mmCIF file of C-alpha atoms and ligand atoms in Angstrom:
data_model
loop_
_atom_site.group_PDB
_atom_site.id
_atom_site.type_symbol
_atom_site.label_atom_id
_atom_site.label_comp_id
_atom_site.label_asym_id
_atom_site.label_seq_id
_atom_site.Cartn_x
_atom_site.Cartn_y
_atom_site.Cartn_z
ATOM 1 C CA UNK A 10 112.429 153.447 -70.372
ATOM 2 C CA UNK A 11 113.097 149.591 -67.873
ATOM 3 C CA UNK A 12 114.469 150.475 -64.810
ATOM 4 C CA UNK A 13 118.252 148.039 -65.856
ATOM 5 C CA UNK A 14 120.160 148.486 -68.709
ATOM 6 C CA UNK A 15 120.217 144.897 -70.070
ATOM 7 C CA UNK A 16 123.480 142.923 -70.903
ATOM 8 C CA UNK A 17 123.654 142.214 -74.272
ATOM 9 C CA UNK A 18 126.078 138.590 -74.657
ATOM 10 C CA UNK A 19 124.881 137.992 -71.422
ATOM 11 C CA UNK A 20 123.762 134.480 -71.838
ATOM 12 C CA UNK A 21 120.996 132.856 -71.139
ATOM 13 C CA UNK A 22 120.252 130.235 -68.669
ATOM 14 C CA UNK A 23 120.066 127.340 -70.457
ATOM 15 C CA UNK A 24 118.495 125.075 -67.859
ATOM 16 C CA UNK A 25 116.191 127.013 -64.838
ATOM 17 C CA UNK A 26 116.240 125.914 -60.984
ATOM 18 C CA UNK A 27 113.745 123.754 -60.458
ATOM 19 C CA UNK A 28 110.328 125.605 -59.102
ATOM 20 C CA UNK A 29 109.909 124.207 -55.198
ATOM 21 C CA UNK A 30 106.048 125.419 -54.650
ATOM 22 C CA UNK A 31 104.404 125.311 -50.897
ATOM 23 C CA UNK A 32 100.936 125.589 -49.639
ATOM 24 C CA UNK A 33 100.222 126.285 -46.015
ATOM 25 C CA UNK A 34 96.371 125.459 -45.510
ATOM 26 C CA UNK A 35 95.522 127.132 -42.176
ATOM 27 C CA UNK A 36 97.191 130.290 -41.210
ATOM 28 C CA UNK A 37 96.726 129.926 -37.894
ATOM 29 C CA UNK A 38 99.617 130.053 -34.652
ATOM 30 C CA UNK A 39 100.897 126.709 -36.528
ATOM 31 C CA UNK A 40 100.402 126.968 -40.126
ATOM 32 C CA UNK A 41 102.153 131.046 -39.848
ATOM 33 C CA UNK A 42 104.798 129.343 -37.726
ATOM 34 C CA UNK A 43 106.064 127.027 -40.080
ATOM 35 C CA UNK A 44 104.986 129.776 -43.027
ATOM 36 C CA UNK A 45 107.727 132.112 -41.132
ATOM 37 C CA UNK A 46 110.429 128.977 -40.621
ATOM 38 C CA UNK A 47 110.232 128.158 -44.338
ATOM 39 C CA UNK A 48 110.861 131.431 -45.426
ATOM 40 C CA UNK A 49 114.055 131.807 -43.405
ATOM 41 C CA UNK A 50 115.213 128.781 -44.097
ATOM 42 C CA UNK A 51 114.916 129.471 -47.992
ATOM 43 C CA UNK A 52 112.690 126.412 -49.051
ATOM 44 C CA UNK A 53 111.149 127.423 -51.424
ATOM 45 C CA UNK A 54 111.109 130.063 -54.590
ATOM 46 C CA UNK A 55 106.651 130.143 -53.809
ATOM 47 C CA UNK A 56 104.622 130.003 -50.680
ATOM 48 C CA UNK A 57 100.747 129.957 -51.098
ATOM 49 C CA UNK A 58 98.385 130.522 -48.085
ATOM 50 C CA UNK A 59 94.927 129.409 -47.401
ATOM 51 C CA UNK A 60 92.505 129.713 -45.207
ATOM 52 C CA UNK A 61 88.079 130.605 -44.921
ATOM 53 C CA UNK A 62 89.411 133.451 -42.653
ATOM 54 C CA UNK A 63 90.329 136.089 -45.835
ATOM 55 C CA UNK A 64 90.968 139.454 -43.274
ATOM 56 C CA UNK A 65 93.541 137.675 -41.127
ATOM 57 C CA UNK A 66 94.619 135.411 -44.239
ATOM 58 C CA UNK A 67 94.923 139.069 -46.563
ATOM 59 C CA UNK A 68 96.598 140.192 -42.707
ATOM 60 C CA UNK A 69 98.845 137.337 -42.257
ATOM 61 C CA UNK A 70 100.385 137.899 -46.446
ATOM 62 C CA UNK A 71 101.173 141.042 -46.381
ATOM 63 C CA UNK A 72 103.276 141.375 -42.334
ATOM 64 C CA UNK A 73 105.426 138.899 -44.448
ATOM 65 C CA UNK A 74 105.128 140.052 -47.904
ATOM 66 C CA UNK A 75 106.816 143.167 -45.599
ATOM 67 C CA UNK A 76 109.562 141.457 -44.652
ATOM 68 C CA UNK A 77 110.733 140.664 -48.575
ATOM 69 C CA UNK A 78 114.094 142.778 -48.166
ATOM 70 C CA UNK A 79 115.689 140.496 -45.078
ATOM 71 C CA UNK A 80 114.314 137.660 -46.456
ATOM 72 C CA UNK A 81 115.643 135.775 -49.133
ATOM 73 C CA UNK A 82 113.857 136.155 -52.543
ATOM 74 C CA UNK A 83 110.583 134.400 -52.434
ATOM 75 C CA UNK A 84 106.890 134.325 -53.887
ATOM 76 C CA UNK A 85 104.104 134.529 -51.168
ATOM 77 C CA UNK A 86 100.419 134.754 -52.039
ATOM 78 C CA UNK A 87 97.622 133.886 -50.514
ATOM 79 C CA UNK A 88 94.005 132.967 -51.740
ATOM 80 C CA UNK A 89 90.733 132.068 -49.876
ATOM 81 C CA UNK A 90 90.353 129.649 -53.262
ATOM 82 C CA UNK A 91 92.415 126.338 -53.243
ATOM 83 C CA UNK A 92 92.644 126.556 -57.086
ATOM 84 C CA UNK A 93 96.274 128.937 -55.767
ATOM 85 C CA UNK A 94 98.292 126.368 -54.535
ATOM 86 C CA UNK A 95 98.008 124.605 -58.356
ATOM 87 C CA UNK A 96 101.505 122.403 -58.811
ATOM 88 C CA UNK A 97 102.962 122.701 -55.054
ATOM 89 C CA UNK A 98 105.032 120.374 -54.837
ATOM 90 C CA UNK A 99 103.932 120.007 -50.693
ATOM 91 C CA UNK A 100 100.962 120.774 -49.301
ATOM 92 C CA UNK A 101 100.908 121.182 -45.781
ATOM 93 C CA UNK A 102 97.697 121.318 -44.329
ATOM 94 C CA UNK A 103 97.210 122.723 -40.376
ATOM 95 C CA UNK A 104 93.471 123.693 -40.788
ATOM 96 C CA UNK A 105 91.234 122.472 -38.149
ATOM 97 C CA UNK A 106 88.662 123.500 -35.297
ATOM 98 C CA UNK A 107 89.409 124.434 -32.413
ATOM 99 C CA UNK A 108 87.383 122.809 -29.630
ATOM 100 C CA UNK A 109 84.622 124.230 -28.307
ATOM 101 C CA UNK A 110 84.352 123.440 -24.054
ATOM 102 C CA UNK A 111 82.975 120.770 -23.340
ATOM 103 C CA UNK A 112 83.118 119.241 -26.509
ATOM 104 C CA UNK A 113 84.011 115.470 -26.259
ATOM 105 C CA UNK A 114 87.046 114.976 -28.716
ATOM 106 C CA UNK A 115 85.477 112.507 -30.976
ATOM 107 C CA UNK A 116 82.834 115.532 -31.472
ATOM 108 C CA UNK A 117 85.987 117.648 -32.180
ATOM 109 C CA UNK A 118 87.235 115.325 -34.575
ATOM 110 C CA UNK A 119 83.845 114.819 -36.816
ATOM 111 C CA UNK A 120 84.304 118.788 -37.775
ATOM 112 C CA UNK A 121 87.805 118.136 -38.387
ATOM 113 C CA UNK A 122 86.964 115.588 -40.848
ATOM 114 C CA UNK A 123 84.258 117.972 -42.726
ATOM 115 C CA UNK A 124 86.937 120.396 -42.610
ATOM 116 C CA UNK A 125 88.985 117.713 -44.193
ATOM 117 C CA UNK A 126 86.211 116.617 -46.652
ATOM 118 C CA UNK A 127 86.217 120.188 -48.110
ATOM 119 C CA UNK A 128 90.147 120.848 -48.323
ATOM 120 C CA UNK A 129 91.744 117.643 -49.362
ATOM 121 C CA UNK A 130 89.962 116.527 -52.556
ATOM 122 C CA UNK A 131 90.534 120.293 -54.030
ATOM 123 C CA UNK A 132 94.044 120.124 -53.004
ATOM 124 C CA UNK A 133 94.414 117.239 -54.998
ATOM 125 C CA UNK A 134 92.243 118.078 -57.833
ATOM 126 C CA UNK A 135 94.919 121.415 -58.418
ATOM 127 C CA UNK A 136 98.141 119.577 -57.393
ATOM 128 C CA UNK A 137 98.112 115.539 -58.015
ATOM 129 C CA UNK A 138 101.973 115.066 -57.858
ATOM 130 C CA UNK A 139 101.743 116.786 -54.677
ATOM 131 C CA UNK A 140 102.938 115.347 -50.982
ATOM 132 C CA UNK A 141 100.588 116.057 -47.892
ATOM 133 C CA UNK A 142 102.269 116.516 -44.861
ATOM 134 C CA UNK A 143 99.227 116.158 -42.202
ATOM 135 C CA UNK A 144 99.732 118.223 -39.263
ATOM 136 C CA UNK A 145 95.720 119.220 -37.725
ATOM 137 C CA UNK A 146 94.964 117.272 -34.491
ATOM 138 C CA UNK A 147 94.580 114.130 -33.782
ATOM 139 C CA UNK A 148 97.127 113.781 -36.058
ATOM 140 C CA UNK A 149 97.119 110.052 -36.605
ATOM 141 C CA UNK A 150 93.631 109.724 -38.370
ATOM 142 C CA UNK A 151 93.269 113.151 -40.047
ATOM 143 C CA UNK A 152 96.857 111.554 -42.067
ATOM 144 C CA UNK A 153 94.205 108.288 -42.664
ATOM 145 C CA UNK A 154 91.175 110.639 -43.148
ATOM 146 C CA UNK A 155 93.840 112.444 -45.668
ATOM 147 C CA UNK A 156 95.103 109.220 -47.563
ATOM 148 C CA UNK A 157 91.060 108.023 -47.990
ATOM 149 C CA UNK A 158 89.941 110.880 -49.450
ATOM 150 C CA UNK A 159 92.935 112.016 -51.903
ATOM 151 C CA UNK A 160 93.317 108.135 -53.305
ATOM 152 C CA UNK A 161 97.164 108.854 -53.178
ATOM 153 C CA UNK A 162 100.053 106.124 -52.470
ATOM 154 C CA UNK A 163 100.127 105.807 -49.470
ATOM 155 C CA UNK A 164 103.692 107.193 -49.997
ATOM 156 C CA UNK A 165 102.559 111.148 -50.414
ATOM 157 C CA UNK A 166 100.379 111.051 -47.350
ATOM 158 C CA UNK A 167 102.764 111.708 -44.299
ATOM 159 C CA UNK A 168 101.590 112.491 -40.635
ATOM 160 C CA UNK A 169 103.410 115.087 -38.569
ATOM 161 C CA UNK A 170 103.239 112.635 -36.406
ATOM 162 C CA UNK A 171 105.889 112.394 -33.020
ATOM 163 C CA UNK A 172 108.916 113.926 -35.384
ATOM 164 C CA UNK A 173 107.641 116.950 -32.554
ATOM 165 C CA UNK A 174 107.401 114.719 -29.197
ATOM 166 C CA UNK A 175 111.069 112.965 -30.164
ATOM 167 C CA UNK A 176 112.734 116.962 -30.545
ATOM 168 C CA UNK A 177 110.678 117.476 -26.802
ATOM 169 C CA UNK A 178 112.724 114.000 -26.099
ATOM 170 C CA UNK A 179 115.736 114.555 -27.333
ATOM 171 C CA UNK A 180 116.062 118.368 -25.960
ATOM 172 C CA UNK A 181 115.301 117.740 -22.375
ATOM 173 C CA UNK A 182 117.985 114.027 -22.892
ATOM 174 C CA UNK A 183 120.249 117.235 -24.506
ATOM 175 C CA UNK A 184 119.625 119.485 -21.019
ATOM 176 C CA UNK A 185 119.620 116.023 -18.439
ATOM 177 C CA UNK A 186 123.967 114.986 -20.116
ATOM 178 C CA UNK A 187 124.407 118.932 -20.903
ATOM 179 C CA UNK A 188 124.996 117.863 -24.558
ATOM 180 C CA UNK A 189 123.581 119.545 -27.750
ATOM 181 C CA UNK A 190 120.591 118.631 -28.516
ATOM 182 C CA UNK A 191 121.464 118.071 -32.344
ATOM 183 C CA UNK A 192 124.358 115.148 -31.226
ATOM 184 C CA UNK A 193 121.370 113.146 -29.447
ATOM 185 C CA UNK A 194 119.839 110.390 -31.058
ATOM 186 C CA UNK A 195 116.335 109.141 -29.682
ATOM 187 C CA UNK A 196 113.203 108.093 -30.893
ATOM 188 C CA UNK A 197 109.767 108.671 -30.013
ATOM 189 C CA UNK A 198 107.658 106.489 -31.837
ATOM 190 C CA UNK A 199 103.626 105.783 -31.942
ATOM 191 C CA UNK A 200 100.840 107.623 -31.484
ATOM 192 C CA UNK A 201 101.747 111.405 -31.331
ATOM 193 C CA UNK A 202 100.576 112.324 -27.753
ATOM 194 C CA UNK A 203 99.653 110.566 -24.927
ATOM 195 C CA UNK A 204 100.310 107.010 -25.643
ATOM 196 C CA UNK A 205 103.363 107.588 -28.011
ATOM 197 C CA UNK A 206 106.101 105.125 -26.797
ATOM 198 C CA UNK A 207 110.236 106.136 -26.299
ATOM 199 C CA UNK A 208 112.234 103.582 -27.196
ATOM 200 C CA UNK A 209 115.398 103.749 -24.802
ATOM 201 C CA UNK A 210 117.476 101.192 -26.823
ATOM 202 C CA UNK A 211 117.502 103.910 -29.721
ATOM 203 C CA UNK A 212 119.592 106.760 -27.435
ATOM 204 C CA UNK A 213 122.512 107.515 -28.152
ATOM 205 C CA UNK A 214 124.813 110.364 -27.659
ATOM 206 C CA UNK A 215 127.931 111.051 -30.319
ATOM 207 C CA UNK A 216 127.433 108.141 -31.483
ATOM 208 C CA UNK A 217 127.332 106.096 -27.785
ATOM 209 C CA UNK A 218 124.240 103.718 -27.169
ATOM 210 C CA UNK A 219 122.909 105.696 -23.600
ATOM 211 C CA UNK A 220 121.734 102.519 -22.291
ATOM 212 C CA UNK A 221 124.327 100.218 -22.765
ATOM 213 C CA UNK A 222 127.620 102.526 -21.857
ATOM 214 C CA UNK A 223 125.302 102.952 -18.435
ATOM 215 C CA UNK A 224 124.956 99.246 -17.952
ATOM 216 C CA UNK A 225 128.590 98.029 -18.941
ATOM 217 C CA UNK A 226 129.872 101.557 -16.649
ATOM 218 C CA UNK A 227 127.464 99.554 -13.862
ATOM 219 C CA UNK A 228 126.622 103.304 -13.477
ATOM 220 C CA UNK A 229 122.960 103.261 -11.817
ATOM 221 C CA UNK A 230 120.386 103.178 -14.425
ATOM 222 C CA UNK A 231 118.632 105.371 -14.572
ATOM 223 C CA UNK A 232 115.086 103.808 -15.351
ATOM 224 C CA UNK A 233 113.151 106.236 -13.155
ATOM 225 C CA UNK A 234 115.394 109.648 -14.425
ATOM 226 C CA UNK A 235 114.926 108.856 -17.804
ATOM 227 C CA UNK A 236 110.741 107.711 -17.581
ATOM 228 C CA UNK A 237 110.597 111.373 -15.763
ATOM 229 C CA UNK A 238 111.671 112.555 -18.994
ATOM 230 C CA UNK A 239 108.683 110.979 -21.096
ATOM 231 C CA UNK A 240 106.356 112.177 -18.849
ATOM 232 C CA UNK A 241 107.614 115.615 -19.208
ATOM 233 C CA UNK A 242 107.770 115.014 -23.043
ATOM 234 C CA UNK A 243 103.966 113.824 -23.179
ATOM 235 C CA UNK A 244 102.599 116.706 -20.786
ATOM 236 C CA UNK A 245 105.016 119.192 -22.431
ATOM 237 C CA UNK A 246 102.150 120.586 -25.462
ATOM 238 C CA UNK A 247 99.542 120.497 -22.212
ATOM 239 C CA UNK A 248 101.866 123.011 -20.744
ATOM 240 C CA UNK A 249 102.816 125.510 -23.042
ATOM 241 C CA UNK A 250 99.009 125.358 -23.895
ATOM 242 C CA UNK A 251 98.223 126.259 -20.524
ATOM 243 C CA UNK A 252 100.937 128.869 -20.258
ATOM 244 C CA UNK A 253 100.254 130.803 -23.948
ATOM 245 C CA UNK A 254 97.950 129.282 -25.119
ATOM 246 C CA UNK A 255 98.983 127.271 -28.179
ATOM 247 C CA UNK A 256 102.601 125.620 -29.228
ATOM 248 C CA UNK A 257 103.574 127.325 -32.439
ATOM 249 C CA UNK A 258 107.233 128.166 -32.954
ATOM 250 C CA UNK A 259 108.510 123.782 -32.015
ATOM 251 C CA UNK A 260 106.111 122.658 -34.168
ATOM 252 C CA UNK A 261 107.378 125.108 -37.223
ATOM 253 C CA UNK A 262 110.736 124.015 -36.755
ATOM 254 C CA UNK A 263 109.722 120.596 -36.780
ATOM 255 C CA UNK A 264 107.497 120.759 -40.142
ATOM 256 C CA UNK A 265 110.102 122.758 -41.603
ATOM 257 C CA UNK A 266 112.597 120.544 -40.855
ATOM 258 C CA UNK A 267 110.128 117.205 -43.190
ATOM 259 C CA UNK A 268 109.525 119.963 -45.467
ATOM 260 C CA UNK A 269 113.569 120.662 -45.963
ATOM 261 C CA UNK A 270 114.106 116.252 -46.030
ATOM 262 C CA UNK A 271 111.018 116.106 -48.689
ATOM 263 C CA UNK A 272 112.094 118.727 -51.284
ATOM 264 C CA UNK A 273 115.315 118.488 -50.687
ATOM 265 C CA UNK A 274 115.453 114.796 -51.093
ATOM 266 C CA UNK A 275 117.958 114.959 -48.133
ATOM 267 C CA UNK A 276 117.139 111.264 -47.331
ATOM 268 C CA UNK A 277 116.838 111.995 -43.093
ATOM 269 C CA UNK A 278 114.895 109.202 -41.334
ATOM 270 C CA UNK A 279 112.887 110.621 -39.067
ATOM 271 C CA UNK A 280 110.165 109.853 -36.778
ATOM 272 C CA UNK A 281 106.788 110.544 -38.637
ATOM 273 C CA UNK A 282 103.046 109.146 -39.422
ATOM 274 C CA UNK A 283 103.088 106.787 -42.212
ATOM 275 C CA UNK A 284 100.694 103.707 -42.515
ATOM 276 C CA UNK A 285 101.738 101.212 -40.350
ATOM 277 C CA UNK A 286 99.861 98.056 -41.510
ATOM 278 C CA UNK A 287 101.910 94.920 -41.948
ATOM 279 C CA UNK A 288 104.667 96.505 -39.469
ATOM 280 C CA UNK A 289 104.328 94.193 -35.788
ATOM 281 C CA UNK A 290 101.704 92.299 -36.139
ATOM 282 C CA UNK A 291 99.089 95.352 -36.953
ATOM 283 C CA UNK A 292 96.697 94.272 -39.662
ATOM 284 C CA UNK A 293 94.471 97.511 -39.278
ATOM 285 C CA UNK A 294 94.210 100.569 -41.640
ATOM 286 C CA UNK A 295 95.824 103.085 -39.188
ATOM 287 C CA UNK A 296 98.617 105.887 -38.854
ATOM 288 C CA UNK A 297 101.339 105.694 -36.763
ATOM 289 C CA UNK A 298 104.829 107.114 -36.257
ATOM 290 C CA UNK A 299 107.420 104.789 -37.459
ATOM 291 C CA UNK A 300 110.968 106.080 -37.972
ATOM 292 C CA UNK A 301 110.813 106.505 -42.048
ATOM 293 C CA UNK A 302 113.382 107.717 -44.723
ATOM 294 C CA UNK A 303 112.266 110.723 -46.457
ATOM 295 C CA UNK A 304 113.371 112.545 -49.980
ATOM 296 C CA UNK A 305 111.481 114.421 -53.019
ATOM 297 C CA UNK A 306 109.115 110.731 -53.541
ATOM 298 C CA UNK A 307 107.902 110.962 -49.804
ATOM 299 C CA UNK A 308 108.223 108.612 -47.936
ATOM 300 C CA UNK A 309 110.983 106.253 -49.104
ATOM 301 C CA UNK A 310 111.316 103.662 -46.829
ATOM 302 C CA UNK A 311 110.305 102.623 -43.051
ATOM 303 C CA UNK A 312 113.380 101.820 -40.216
ATOM 304 C CA UNK A 313 112.769 98.074 -39.405
ATOM 305 C CA UNK A 314 113.759 99.663 -35.159
ATOM 306 C CA UNK A 315 113.485 96.608 -33.019
ATOM 307 C CA UNK A 316 111.327 97.319 -30.731
ATOM 308 C CA UNK A 317 111.191 95.658 -27.579
ATOM 309 C CA UNK A 318 108.530 93.110 -26.625
ATOM 310 C CA UNK A 319 106.353 95.886 -24.338
ATOM 311 C CA UNK A 320 106.918 98.595 -26.756
ATOM 312 C CA UNK A 321 105.307 96.340 -29.640
ATOM 313 C CA UNK A 322 102.408 95.910 -27.370
ATOM 314 C CA UNK A 323 101.886 99.708 -26.704
ATOM 315 C CA UNK A 324 102.257 100.138 -30.158
ATOM 316 C CA UNK A 325 99.623 97.332 -30.727
ATOM 317 C CA UNK A 326 97.084 98.883 -28.324
ATOM 318 C CA UNK A 327 97.390 102.731 -29.898
ATOM 319 C CA UNK A 328 96.122 101.407 -33.210
ATOM 320 C CA UNK A 329 93.296 99.295 -31.709
ATOM 321 C CA UNK A 330 92.334 102.386 -29.667
ATOM 322 C CA UNK A 331 92.445 104.023 -33.105
ATOM 323 C CA UNK A 332 90.559 101.718 -35.464
ATOM 324 C CA UNK A 333 87.971 101.702 -33.291
ATOM 325 C CA UNK A 334 87.420 105.633 -33.273
ATOM 326 C CA UNK A 335 87.774 105.668 -37.404
ATOM 327 C CA UNK A 336 85.178 102.678 -36.981
ATOM 328 C CA UNK A 337 82.614 105.267 -35.204
ATOM 329 C CA UNK A 338 83.633 107.824 -36.721
ATOM 330 C CA UNK A 339 83.081 105.649 -40.109
ATOM 331 C CA UNK A 340 85.428 106.214 -42.197
HETATM 332 P P1 6V0 B 417 93.944 127.965 -35.153
HETATM 333 O O1 6V0 B 417 94.900 129.276 -35.214
HETATM 334 O O2 6V0 B 417 92.765 127.606 -34.435
HETATM 335 O O3 6V0 B 417 94.405 127.591 -36.332
HETATM 336 C C1 6V0 B 417 93.319 127.072 -37.698
HETATM 337 C C2 6V0 B 417 92.659 128.004 -39.139
HETATM 338 O O4 6V0 B 417 92.628 127.174 -39.532
HETATM 339 C C3 6V0 B 417 92.360 128.649 -38.272
HETATM 340 O O5 6V0 B 417 93.578 130.340 -38.499
HETATM 341 C C4 6V0 B 417 90.943 128.638 -39.508
HETATM 342 O O6 6V0 B 417 90.052 129.457 -39.556
HETATM 343 C C5 6V0 B 417 91.865 127.913 -40.692
HETATM 344 N N1 6V0 B 417 90.815 127.023 -40.925
HETATM 345 C C6 6V0 B 417 89.763 126.365 -40.046
HETATM 346 N N2 6V0 B 417 88.506 125.718 -41.344
HETATM 347 C C7 6V0 B 417 89.285 125.731 -42.964
HETATM 348 C C8 6V0 B 417 89.186 125.451 -43.768
HETATM 349 N N3 6V0 B 417 87.855 124.847 -44.365
HETATM 350 N N4 6V0 B 417 90.615 125.870 -44.807
HETATM 351 C C9 6V0 B 417 91.151 126.756 -44.879
HETATM 352 N N5 6V0 B 417 91.208 127.411 -43.503
HETATM 353 C C10 6V0 B 417 90.797 126.421 -42.138
HETATM 354 O O7 6V0 B 417 95.031 126.691 -34.522
HETATM 355 P P2 6V0 B 417 96.717 126.355 -34.739
HETATM 356 O O8 6V0 B 417 97.474 127.002 -35.802
HETATM 357 O O9 6V0 B 417 97.222 126.677 -32.599
HETATM 358 O O10 6V0 B 417 96.618 124.673 -34.240
HETATM 359 C C11 6V0 B 417 96.318 123.834 -35.224
HETATM 360 C C12 6V0 B 417 96.328 122.403 -35.910
HETATM 361 O O11 6V0 B 417 97.645 122.156 -35.552
HETATM 362 C C13 6V0 B 417 95.325 122.165 -34.613
HETATM 363 O O12 6V0 B 417 94.463 120.910 -35.317
HETATM 364 C C14 6V0 B 417 96.544 121.921 -33.885
HETATM 365 O O13 6V0 B 417 96.125 120.822 -33.016
HETATM 366 C C15 6V0 B 417 97.085 120.966 -34.852
HETATM 367 N N6 6V0 B 417 98.704 121.249 -34.086
HETATM 368 C C16 6V0 B 417 98.863 120.106 -34.470
HETATM 369 C C17 6V0 B 417 100.609 119.715 -33.562
HETATM 370 C C18 6V0 B 417 101.629 118.730 -34.354
HETATM 371 O O14 6V0 B 417 102.539 117.756 -33.150
HETATM 372 N N7 6V0 B 417 101.136 117.674 -34.940
HETATM 373 C C19 6V0 B 417 100.990 120.667 -32.417
HETATM 374 C C20 6V0 B 417 101.281 121.407 -32.924
HETATM 375 C C21 6V0 B 417 99.298 122.436 -33.421
#
């Protein structure tokens, strides 16, 4: 006997809801923070976790499933086999090797490259229409690697890039001005991490451009304070890692925010890593963050934001450094 007594004349729904499926590859600190934010924000109907560490994977899956009574209904499964990802709308890649003491960045990158060689082709085979969202570091180079390995058009391969750096920037500006970070518009573009570029002229609070406001009011231009804020952004990841061993919550929210814009076709603008060839005089195939509009088709367009000469130069220099590493890697 069925648990529920069916209601005979209940009309079956003629238009089933579109089914969303997200796969998260790598269930380390970052992958799990992303997974749990996606669940609490009700962004998907199905969530698949993939990792090579079978015990950790099953443990993480069970731990999330046990929260079902408190969460929106989402089917959660986990597998070491990437066929479980079949039909994903979005694949978020956080898998990566951990840096061994004394290991060079290039060696670490080489190891991540071989991890990507084992991850990306099967993902693409099982979900040929998916969008790839790359989080593993160095994110700009690995997004390029994923693009090359996938054979996808560049609009469907996105790196989380400076979305996180920009949110750290917005928090610090908000804290300095004692306003809500959601009212602060400010972009950091370029390479994720040390050589990122802060777009000072982009800062506005509640629609008021901050720099020109200060200049018009003849308030002392707080260049030093602003530069220190950017320095803190660059240092903040190192600080968190030094204090707690890794970063997780902010990248979790930041990537869930990107997932929402993509899957819910929000057409919001985020600074994310995109194929930057053709922008600001960059002529090589490199991925760098620029403010881009995200929707169901992935990258819908890139904002033609004004960069001054110094900002352009820094972007071009980052592109050159990245190209050189890509050449050294032979990719
Ligand atoms: P972690 O906790 O070591 O997790 C990595 C996970 O990847 C582990 O569970 C591994 O078992 C798994 N893994 C390794 N190889 C494979 C494979 N072939 N297939 C599937 N899974 C695999 O690292 P953590 O979660 O802290 O960080 C993950 C990555 O995110 C690192 O590269 C970080 O540098 C990067 N981050 C990127 C950020 C950004 O803004 N883009 C921010 C924070 C961290």
